[in-house]
PDB file of C-alpha atoms in Angstrom:
ATOM      1  CA  MET A   1     -29.377  -7.135 -45.399  1.00 62.00           C
ATOM      2  CA  LYS A   2     -25.765  -8.159 -44.947  1.00 62.00           C
ATOM      3  CA  ARG A   3     -24.700  -4.527 -45.300  1.00 64.00           C
ATOM      4  CA  ASN A   4     -27.176  -3.423 -42.643  1.00 67.00           C
ATOM      5  CA  TRP A   5     -25.901  -6.191 -40.376  1.00 66.00           C
ATOM      6  CA  LEU A   6     -22.304  -4.996 -40.775  1.00 69.00           C
ATOM      7  CA  ILE A   7     -23.331  -1.416 -40.061  1.00 68.00           C
ATOM      8  CA  GLY A   8     -25.123  -2.593 -36.915  1.00 69.00           C
ATOM      9  CA  VAL A   9     -22.032  -4.503 -35.785  1.00 63.00           C
ATOM     10  CA  LEU A  10     -19.798  -1.480 -36.401  1.00 70.00           C
ATOM     11  CA  ILE A  11     -22.121   0.850 -34.500  1.00 71.00           C
ATOM     12  CA  THR A  12     -22.287  -1.598 -31.610  1.00 73.00           C
ATOM     13  CA  ALA A  13     -18.492  -1.905 -31.579  1.00 69.00           C
ATOM     14  CA  ILE A  14     -18.061   1.877 -31.622  1.00 74.00           C
ATOM     15  CA  VAL A  15     -20.521   2.281 -28.746  1.00 67.00           C
ATOM     16  CA  LEU A  16     -18.784  -0.437 -26.721  1.00 68.00           C
ATOM     17  CA  VAL A  17     -15.354   1.124 -27.313  1.00 68.00           C
ATOM     18  CA  ALA A  18     -16.698   4.546 -26.344  1.00 69.00           C
ATOM     19  CA  LEU A  19     -18.252   3.152 -23.167  1.00 67.00           C
ATOM     20  CA  TRP A  20     -15.013   1.347 -22.334  1.00 70.00           C
ATOM     21  CA  GLY A  21     -13.056   4.564 -22.869  1.00 69.00           C
ATOM     22  CA  VAL A  22     -15.389   6.538 -20.621  1.00 66.00           C
ATOM     23  CA  SER A  23     -15.154   3.838 -17.957  1.00 66.00           C
ATOM     24  CA  GLU A  24     -11.347   3.760 -18.142  1.00 67.00           C
ATOM     25  CA  ARG A  25     -11.145   7.548 -18.001  1.00 67.00           C
ATOM     26  CA  SER A  26     -13.485   7.656 -15.020  1.00 64.00           C
ATOM     27  CA  ALA A  27     -11.469   5.000 -13.179  1.00 62.00           C
ATOM     28  CA  ARG A  28      -8.208   6.812 -13.953  1.00 68.00           C
ATOM     29  CA  VAL A  29      -9.555  10.174 -12.777  1.00 59.00           C
ATOM     30  CA  GLN A  30     -10.905   8.559  -9.621  1.00 64.00           C
ATOM     31  CA  ALA A  31      -7.531   6.954  -8.903  1.00 59.00           C
ATOM     32  CA  GLN A  32      -5.703  10.230  -9.556  1.00 61.00           C
ATOM     33  CA  THR A  33      -8.122  12.131  -7.336  1.00 60.00           C
ATOM     34  CA  SER A  34      -7.684   9.579  -4.563  1.00 64.00           C
ATOM     35  CA  LEU A  35      -3.902   9.873  -4.873  1.00 61.00           C
ATOM     36  CA  MET A  36      -4.049  13.668  -4.769  1.00 68.00           C
ATOM     37  CA  VAL A  37      -6.254  13.599  -1.666  1.00 70.00           C
ATOM     38  CA  SER A  38      -3.789  11.209  -0.027  1.00 73.00           C
ATOM     39  CA  HIS A  39      -0.848  13.504  -0.832  1.00 73.00           C
ATOM     40  CA  GLN A  40      -2.720  16.533   0.467  1.00 79.00           C
ATOM     41  CA  ARG A  41      -3.516  14.696   3.693  1.00 84.00           C
ATOM     42  CA  GLU A  42       0.179  13.871   4.134  1.00 84.00           C
ATOM     43  CA  PHE A  43       1.063  17.513   3.487  1.00 84.00           C
ATOM     44  CA  TYR A  44      -1.367  18.826   6.085  1.00 87.00           C
ATOM     45  CA  ASN A  45      -0.138  16.214   8.559  1.00 91.00           C
ATOM     46  CA  LEU A  46       3.403  17.433   7.902  1.00 90.00           C
ATOM     47  CA  LEU A  47       2.358  21.054   8.417  1.00 90.00           C
ATOM     48  CA  SER A  48       0.581  20.141  11.660  1.00 93.00           C
ATOM     49  CA  GLU A  49       3.623  18.297  13.013  1.00 95.00           C
ATOM     50  CA  VAL A  50       5.975  21.162  12.127  1.00 94.00           C
ATOM     51  CA  GLN A  51       3.671  23.719  13.752  1.00 95.00           C
ATOM     52  CA  GLY A  52       3.405  21.539  16.846  1.00 96.00           C
ATOM     53  CA  LEU A  53       7.174  21.063  16.870  1.00 96.00           C
ATOM     54  CA  LYS A  54       7.756  24.806  16.891  1.00 96.00           C
ATOM     55  CA  THR A  55       5.236  25.223  19.707  1.00 96.00           C
ATOM     56  CA  VAL A  56       6.784  22.596  21.989  1.00 97.00           C
ATOM     57  CA  LEU A  57      10.287  23.967  21.398  1.00 97.00           C
ATOM     58  CA  SER A  58       9.044  27.459  22.297  1.00 96.00           C
ATOM     59  CA  LYS A  59       7.443  26.092  25.462  1.00 96.00           C
ATOM     60  CA  THR A  60      10.655  24.240  26.291  1.00 96.00           C
ATOM     61  CA  ILE A  61      12.616  27.480  26.120  1.00 95.00           C
ATOM     62  CA  ALA A  62      10.085  29.271  28.345  1.00 94.00           C
ATOM     63  CA  SER A  63       9.722  26.472  30.898  1.00 93.00           C
ATOM     64  CA  LYS A  64      11.671  26.549  34.176  1.00 91.00           C
ATOM     65  CA  SER A  65      10.660  23.041  35.238  1.00 93.00           C
ATOM     66  CA  THR A  66      12.933  20.113  34.392  1.00 92.00           C
ATOM     67  CA  GLY A  67       9.929  17.785  34.545  1.00 94.00           C
ATOM     68  CA  GLN A  68       8.007  19.865  32.040  1.00 95.00           C
ATOM     69  CA  LYS A  69      11.067  20.177  29.812  1.00 96.00           C
ATOM     70  CA  THR A  70      11.341  16.389  29.788  1.00 96.00           C
ATOM     71  CA  MET A  71       7.727  16.036  28.653  1.00 97.00           C
ATOM     72  CA  LEU A  72       8.034  18.782  26.022  1.00 97.00           C
ATOM     73  CA  LEU A  73      11.314  17.515  24.581  1.00 96.00           C
ATOM     74  CA  THR A  74       9.949  13.974  24.394  1.00 97.00           C
ATOM     75  CA  THR A  75       6.990  15.360  22.448  1.00 97.00           C
ATOM     76  CA  ALA A  76       9.407  17.233  20.162  1.00 97.00           C
ATOM     77  CA  TRP A  77      11.249  13.966  19.539  1.00 97.00           C
ATOM     78  CA  HIS A  78       8.030  12.223  18.470  1.00 96.00           C
ATOM     79  CA  ARG A  79       6.879  15.128  16.288  1.00 96.00           C
ATOM     80  CA  ALA A  80      10.243  15.372  14.520  1.00 96.00           C
ATOM     81  CA  TRP A  81      10.098  11.705  13.542  1.00 94.00           C
ATOM     82  CA  ASN A  82       6.461  11.958  12.454  1.00 94.00           C
ATOM     83  CA  ALA A  83       7.348  14.962  10.281  1.00 94.00           C
ATOM     84  CA  GLN A  84      10.056  12.900   8.559  1.00 91.00           C
ATOM     85  CA  ASP A  85       7.547  10.207   7.657  1.00 90.00           C
ATOM     86  CA  TYR A  86       5.043  12.691   6.222  1.00 90.00           C
ATOM     87  CA  LEU A  87       7.770  14.505   4.274  1.00 87.00           C
ATOM     88  CA  SER A  88       8.957  11.227   2.757  1.00 84.00           C
ATOM     89  CA  ALA A  89       5.410  10.489   1.544  1.00 82.00           C
ATOM     90  CA  LEU A  90       5.098  13.676  -0.528  1.00 79.00           C
ATOM     91  CA  PRO A  91       5.648  13.461  -4.339  1.00 72.00           C
ATOM     92  CA  ILE A  92       8.423  16.048  -4.405  1.00 66.00           C
ATOM     93  CA  ASP A  93      10.934  15.803  -7.257  1.00 52.00           C
ATOM     94  CA  VAL A  94      13.940  17.016  -5.257  1.00 54.00           C
ATOM     95  CA  ASP A  95      16.115  15.250  -2.723  1.00 58.00           C
ATOM     96  CA  THR A  96      14.718  15.942   0.751  1.00 71.00           C
ATOM     97  CA  LEU A  97      17.410  13.877   2.460  1.00 78.00           C
ATOM     98  CA  ARG A  98      19.062  16.810   4.208  1.00 79.00           C
ATOM     99  CA  THR A  99      15.756  18.132   5.517  1.00 82.00           C
ATOM    100  CA  ARG A 100      14.919  14.675   6.843  1.00 85.00           C
ATOM    101  CA  GLN A 101      18.397  14.465   8.354  1.00 87.00           C
ATOM    102  CA  PHE A 102      17.812  17.799  10.087  1.00 90.00           C
ATOM    103  CA  LEU A 103      14.531  16.522  11.538  1.00 92.00           C
ATOM    104  CA  ALA A 104      16.220  13.289  12.620  1.00 92.00           C
ATOM    105  CA  GLN A 105      19.048  15.158  14.333  1.00 93.00           C
ATOM    106  CA  LEU A 106      16.555  17.513  15.949  1.00 95.00           C
ATOM    107  CA  GLY A 107      14.655  14.514  17.284  1.00 95.00           C
ATOM    108  CA  ASP A 108      17.826  12.850  18.556  1.00 95.00           C
ATOM    109  CA  TYR A 109      18.975  16.048  20.249  1.00 96.00           C
ATOM    110  CA  SER A 110      15.567  16.556  21.888  1.00 96.00           C
ATOM    111  CA  TYR A 111      15.621  12.984  23.161  1.00 96.00           C
ATOM    112  CA  THR A 112      19.151  13.367  24.534  1.00 95.00           C
ATOM    113  CA  ILE A 113      18.263  16.521  26.477  1.00 96.00           C
ATOM    114  CA  ALA A 114      15.006  14.916  27.654  1.00 96.00           C
ATOM    115  CA  GLN A 115      17.024  12.050  29.134  1.00 95.00           C
ATOM    116  CA  LYS A 116      19.200  14.580  30.939  1.00 94.00           C
ATOM    117  CA  THR A 117      16.286  16.553  32.403  1.00 94.00           C
ATOM    118  CA  ALA A 118      14.537  13.298  33.371  1.00 94.00           C
ATOM    119  CA  LYS A 119      17.432  12.738  35.775  1.00 93.00           C
ATOM    120  CA  GLY A 120      16.767  16.139  37.357  1.00 92.00           C
ATOM    121  CA  ARG A 121      19.682  17.887  35.670  1.00 93.00           C
ATOM    122  CA  ASP A 122      19.209  21.440  34.416  1.00 93.00           C
ATOM    123  CA  VAL A 123      19.590  22.449  30.777  1.00 93.00           C
ATOM    124  CA  SER A 124      22.798  24.431  30.237  1.00 94.00           C
ATOM    125  CA  GLN A 125      22.906  27.855  28.602  1.00 93.00           C
ATOM    126  CA  ASP A 126      24.550  26.354  25.511  1.00 95.00           C
ATOM    127  CA  GLU A 127      21.782  23.766  25.279  1.00 95.00           C
ATOM    128  CA  GLU A 128      19.122  26.463  25.678  1.00 94.00           C
ATOM    129  CA  LYS A 129      20.793  28.395  22.872  1.00 95.00           C
ATOM    130  CA  LYS A 130      20.853  25.290  20.678  1.00 95.00           C
ATOM    131  CA  ILE A 131      17.150  24.655  21.298  1.00 95.00           C
ATOM    132  CA  GLN A 132      16.445  28.258  20.286  1.00 95.00           C
ATOM    133  CA  GLU A 133      18.417  27.749  17.064  1.00 94.00           C
ATOM    134  CA  LEU A 134      16.457  24.582  16.343  1.00 94.00           C
ATOM    135  CA  LYS A 135      13.186  26.384  16.953  1.00 95.00           C
ATOM    136  CA  ASP A 136      14.224  29.150  14.537  1.00 94.00           C
ATOM    137  CA  GLN A 137      15.029  26.573  11.855  1.00 92.00           C
ATOM    138  CA  VAL A 138      11.672  24.867  12.383  1.00 93.00           C
ATOM    139  CA  ALA A 139       9.954  28.262  12.102  1.00 93.00           C
ATOM    140  CA  ARG A 140      11.553  28.684   8.665  1.00 90.00           C
ATOM    141  CA  ILE A 141      10.206  25.310   7.561  1.00 88.00           C
ATOM    142  CA  GLU A 142       6.765  26.215   8.883  1.00 90.00           C
ATOM    143  CA  ASP A 143       6.800  29.483   6.944  1.00 88.00           C
ATOM    144  CA  MET A 144       7.753  27.645   3.751  1.00 85.00           C
ATOM    145  CA  LEU A 145       4.968  25.104   4.225  1.00 84.00           C
ATOM    146  CA  SER A 146       2.405  27.794   5.030  1.00 84.00           C
ATOM    147  CA  LYS A 147       3.219  29.581   1.775  1.00 81.00           C
ATOM    148  CA  ALA A 148       2.936  26.281  -0.069  1.00 77.00           C
ATOM    149  CA  GLU A 149      -0.496  25.768   1.518  1.00 76.00           C
ATOM    150  CA  SER A 150      -1.646  29.112   0.104  1.00 74.00           C
ATOM    151  CA  ASN A 151      -0.442  28.032  -3.332  1.00 71.00           C
ATOM    152  CA  LEU A 152      -2.316  24.757  -2.951  1.00 68.00           C
ATOM    153  CA  VAL A 153      -5.623  26.530  -2.340  1.00 63.00           C
ATOM    154  CA  HIS A 154      -4.998  28.854  -5.309  1.00 60.00           C
ATOM    155  CA  GLU A 155      -4.010  25.973  -7.608  1.00 62.00           C
ATOM    156  CA  LYS A 156      -7.098  23.940  -6.739  1.00 60.00           C
ATOM    157  CA  PHE A 157      -9.390  26.912  -7.419  1.00 46.00           C
ATOM    158  CA  ARG A 158      -7.666  27.718 -10.693  1.00 50.00           C
ATOM    159  CA  SER A 159      -7.906  24.093 -11.811  1.00 51.00           C
ATOM    160  CA  PHE A 160     -11.595  24.002 -10.957  1.00 43.00           C
ATOM    161  CA  LEU A 161     -12.295  27.089 -13.044  1.00 40.00           C
ATOM    162  CA  ALA A 162     -10.266  25.797 -15.979  1.00 43.00           C
ATOM    163  CA  GLY A 163     -11.780  22.308 -15.813  1.00 43.00           C
ATOM    164  CA  ILE A 164      -8.343  20.746 -15.411  1.00 37.00           C
ATOM    165  CA  MET A 165      -8.115  17.204 -14.115  1.00 34.00           C
ATOM    166  CA  PRO A 166      -6.715  16.792 -10.582  1.00 37.00           C
ATOM    167  CA  SER A 167      -3.763  14.859 -12.002  1.00 39.00           C
ATOM    168  CA  THR A 168      -2.246  18.127 -13.230  1.00 37.00           C
ATOM    169  CA  LEU A 169      -1.606  19.051  -9.615  1.00 36.00           C
ATOM    170  CA  LEU A 170       0.744  16.094  -9.332  1.00 36.00           C
ATOM    171  CA  GLY A 171       3.165  17.181 -12.072  1.00 39.00           C
ATOM    172  CA  PRO A 172       6.829  17.860 -11.305  1.00 41.00           C
ATOM    173  CA  ARG A 173       7.639  21.464 -12.177  1.00 42.00           C
ATOM    174  CA  GLY A 174       5.369  24.465 -12.557  1.00 43.00           C
ATOM    175  CA  THR A 175       2.693  22.791 -10.422  1.00 48.00           C
ATOM    176  CA  TRP A 176       2.018  23.045  -6.728  1.00 48.00           C
ATOM    177  CA  TRP A 177       4.073  19.988  -5.765  1.00 50.00           C
ATOM    178  CA  GLY A 178       6.909  21.167  -7.983  1.00 52.00           C
ATOM    179  CA  SER A 179       6.838  24.588  -6.344  1.00 54.00           C
ATOM    180  CA  LEU A 180       6.991  22.969  -2.921  1.00 56.00           C
ATOM    181  CA  GLY A 181       9.960  20.907  -4.054  1.00 56.00           C
ATOM    182  CA  GLU A 182      11.759  24.009  -5.306  1.00 56.00           C
ATOM    183  CA  ARG A 183      11.162  25.732  -1.957  1.00 57.00           C
ATOM    184  CA  LEU A 184      12.589  22.734  -0.135  1.00 57.00           C
ATOM    185  CA  LEU A 185      15.599  22.765  -2.421  1.00 52.00           C
ATOM    186  CA  ALA A 186      16.150  26.485  -1.735  1.00 54.00           C
ATOM    187  CA  PHE A 187      15.795  25.812   1.977  1.00 51.00           C
ATOM    188  CA  LEU A 188      18.396  23.059   1.808  1.00 46.00           C
ATOM    189  CA  HIS A 189      20.941  25.432   0.272  1.00 48.00           C
ATOM    190  CA  GLN A 190      20.652  27.810   3.229  1.00 50.00           C
ATOM    191  CA  PRO A 191      23.082  27.400   6.160  1.00 45.00           C
ATOM    192  CA  LEU A 192      21.234  24.475   7.677  1.00 42.00           C
ATOM    193  CA  ASP A 193      23.750  21.641   7.510  1.00 43.00           C
ATOM    194  CA  SER A 194      26.267  23.303   9.806  1.00 42.00           C
ATOM    195  CA  THR A 195      23.570  23.863  12.390  1.00 41.00           C
ATOM    196  CA  ALA A 196      22.393  20.276  12.115  1.00 41.00           C
ATOM    197  CA  GLY A 197      25.959  19.041  12.430  1.00 45.00           C
ATOM    198  CA  ASN A 198      26.466  21.085  15.568  1.00 47.00           C
ATOM    199  CA  GLN A 199      23.210  19.692  16.940  1.00 42.00           C
ATOM    200  CA  SER A 200      24.486  16.155  16.493  1.00 44.00           C
ATOM    201  CA  ALA A 201      27.799  16.986  18.133  1.00 43.00           C
ATOM    202  CA  GLN A 202      26.059  18.830  20.965  1.00 44.00           C
ATOM    203  CA  GLY A 203      23.682  15.925  21.461  1.00 46.00           C
ATOM    204  CA  GLY A 204      26.591  13.521  21.758  1.00 46.00           C
ATOM    205  CA  GLY A 205      28.337  15.757  24.259  1.00 44.00           C
ATOM    206  CA  SER A 206      25.294  16.250  26.429  1.00 43.00           C
ATOM    207  CA  SER A 207      24.688  12.532  26.799  1.00 41.00           C
ATOM    208  CA  SER A 208      27.953  12.057  28.648  1.00 38.00           C
TER     209      SER A 208
END
C-alpha cells in the first residue's frame, strides 16, 4: 500500500511539473511573440516615416511656393525625428548613432529652411541642392529598409514551415534583425558623415 502511495505521489509530481513546464513555455512564447510583434510594428513605422520623408523632400524640391515649402519642410522635420525614435526602438546589434545623427541633422536643416521660407524668403540654389542631396540619402535608407522588409516576410514564412519559435527572429546575427543591422552598418560606412556635416554647417549658415 505504501509503495502504491509513493508511486501515486511521484506520478502526481511528474504531472504537475510537466503542466508547469508547459505553462511556462506557453507564457514565454507568448511574451516573445508579443515582443516580436512590437518590434515589427516599430520597423513598419520607421519604413513609413522614411517613405514619407522622401516624398515631402521631393515635393519641396518641386514646389515653387514659399508657403508650401514651409509646410513641407516642417513635415520633414517631424518625420525625421519620428524616424529616429522608431530606429532607436529596433533590436539591432550595431551602433545606429550615425544614422540617427543624420536624421537629426536632416530635421534641424529642414526646420532652419522652413523658418526662412516662413518669412517669405526664397530658398537659394545651394539650399535646393542640399535638399536634393538629403532626399537622395533618404532614398538609400528607404531602399535598404524595403529590402529588409522582403527578408522579414521570407523569414516569417520559413520559420512557420520549420516550426521555429518566433524568438529565433530576434537573434543577433544570421537572423532578420541581424541582417538589418548589418545593412545599417554598411550604410554607415558609405560617404554619409561628410554630407551630414555639411548639412549642419549649411543649416547654421542659413539661419543667419
